[in-house]
XYZ file of C-alpha atoms in Angstrom:
148
model
C 82.258 -8.243 -36.639
C 81.165 -4.565 -36.641
C 79.944 -3.133 -33.338
C 76.213 -3.354 -32.775
C 74.445 -0.021 -33.041
C 72.554 0.640 -29.836
C 68.918 1.643 -29.791
C 69.482 3.157 -26.326
C 70.371 6.719 -25.419
C 70.933 8.414 -22.062
C 67.805 10.422 -21.357
C 68.079 11.456 -17.725
C 70.087 11.008 -14.521
C 67.961 10.652 -11.369
C 69.445 11.108 -7.910
C 67.555 9.893 -4.821
C 68.054 12.263 -1.888
C 67.048 12.406 1.776
C 66.247 16.134 1.798
C 64.554 17.034 -1.487
C 64.168 20.762 -0.752
C 67.853 21.101 0.189
C 68.937 19.145 -2.911
C 66.809 21.313 -5.213
C 68.235 24.451 -3.625
C 71.824 23.142 -3.928
C 71.569 22.017 -7.567
C 69.604 25.008 -8.880
C 71.880 27.528 -7.133
C 74.992 25.631 -8.230
C 74.024 25.178 -11.883
C 71.424 27.846 -12.599
C 69.472 25.192 -14.517
C 65.748 25.641 -15.023
C 63.289 23.449 -13.110
C 61.029 21.721 -15.623
C 59.131 19.381 -13.285
C 58.143 20.342 -9.768
C 56.141 17.519 -8.146
C 55.892 16.937 -4.382
C 58.442 14.064 -4.407
C 60.355 14.738 -7.637
C 61.991 17.747 -9.271
C 63.704 17.806 -12.637
C 65.942 20.416 -14.210
C 67.437 20.915 -17.642
C 70.789 22.378 -18.603
C 71.144 24.769 -21.554
C 72.438 21.821 -23.632
C 69.376 19.721 -22.762
C 70.917 17.447 -20.128
C 68.281 16.494 -17.557
C 68.860 15.878 -13.853
C 66.090 14.525 -11.652
C 65.996 14.783 -7.864
C 63.756 12.225 -6.195
C 62.794 11.873 -2.548
C 64.618 8.727 -1.348
C 61.436 7.354 0.256
C 59.330 7.876 -2.888
C 62.149 6.546 -5.075
C 62.278 3.335 -3.033
C 58.484 3.050 -3.013
C 58.427 3.391 -6.799
C 60.945 0.531 -7.088
C 59.277 -1.580 -4.398
C 62.379 -1.774 -2.186
C 63.427 -0.457 1.227
C 64.692 3.139 1.298
C 68.264 2.541 2.427
C 70.142 5.709 3.312
C 73.828 6.444 3.617
C 75.793 6.419 6.839
C 77.074 9.859 7.818
C 80.205 10.666 5.839
C 79.496 7.977 3.218
C 79.328 8.674 -0.467
C 77.427 7.034 -3.289
C 79.521 4.975 -5.686
C 78.442 7.255 -8.518
C 79.518 10.620 -9.855
C 77.890 13.512 -11.671
C 80.613 14.917 -13.983
C 79.977 18.530 -14.994
C 81.875 20.560 -17.566
C 83.131 23.808 -16.034
C 84.995 26.770 -17.510
C 86.599 27.499 -14.127
C 86.950 24.235 -12.211
C 88.283 25.770 -8.982
C 85.538 28.420 -8.899
C 82.834 25.799 -9.472
C 84.154 23.708 -6.565
C 84.324 26.804 -4.338
C 80.740 27.734 -5.271
C 79.608 24.187 -4.433
C 81.387 24.426 -1.064
C 79.617 27.710 -0.293
C 76.332 25.892 -0.998
C 77.127 23.091 1.468
C 79.295 20.608 -0.454
C 82.540 19.234 0.965
C 85.626 19.557 -1.237
C 87.116 16.075 -1.685
C 89.949 17.016 -4.065
C 90.977 20.440 -5.377
C 91.412 21.113 -9.080
C 94.206 19.008 -10.567
C 95.255 17.809 -14.005
C 94.323 14.145 -14.450
C 96.104 11.536 -16.623
C 93.240 11.571 -19.153
C 93.780 15.293 -19.802
C 90.950 16.907 -17.847
C 91.475 19.310 -14.976
C 89.038 18.084 -12.316
C 87.934 19.063 -8.810
C 85.717 16.747 -6.774
C 83.141 17.653 -4.129
C 80.712 15.656 -2.032
C 77.290 17.195 -2.562
C 74.694 17.196 0.194
C 73.093 13.752 0.040
C 76.354 11.873 -0.571
C 76.842 12.272 -4.321
C 80.241 12.997 -5.772
C 80.325 15.859 -8.257
C 83.306 16.290 -10.552
C 83.858 19.695 -12.144
C 86.025 19.280 -15.225
C 87.535 21.191 -18.071
C 89.163 19.381 -20.956
C 92.528 20.380 -22.312
C 92.559 20.196 -26.099
C 94.719 17.311 -27.314
C 97.528 18.152 -29.701
C 97.557 16.471 -33.096
C 99.041 13.013 -32.644
C 98.928 13.250 -28.832
C 97.663 10.196 -27.014
C 95.185 10.866 -24.214
C 94.541 8.220 -21.575
C 90.820 7.667 -21.025
C 89.481 7.810 -17.442
C 89.824 4.378 -15.872
C 92.106 3.078 -18.640
C 94.696 1.943 -16.124
C 92.185 -0.005 -14.066
């Protein structure tokens, strides 16, 4: 049976944060992306390619969903990752560290072919900075998570 064509498309990633002003400062200084929505509890930015990232006050995010605003324990990280393409992976991780992120893993070649560095952004979100190595003709590349 042929795969079903989806009528869904990824429109936006929204990250709930404890300190909205600090998160906006971190992400705009890190990426240089343009703010397109600047509400009291929500800010959204757009990359040059059109990718949208929303930053939402954790309290307002929880209120919108009708649930309690659970935070993270100090030193915890969210079980989610924002994966950003970077021309210079090490430099991107260093820039993030200067802006307050904690380097979790320096740039290294991964089994799926990307060179990736990981940081913990303020607010507990993991950010991966990655550059893809072009695959040679006939070369097999292992997809992330394929061995899991």
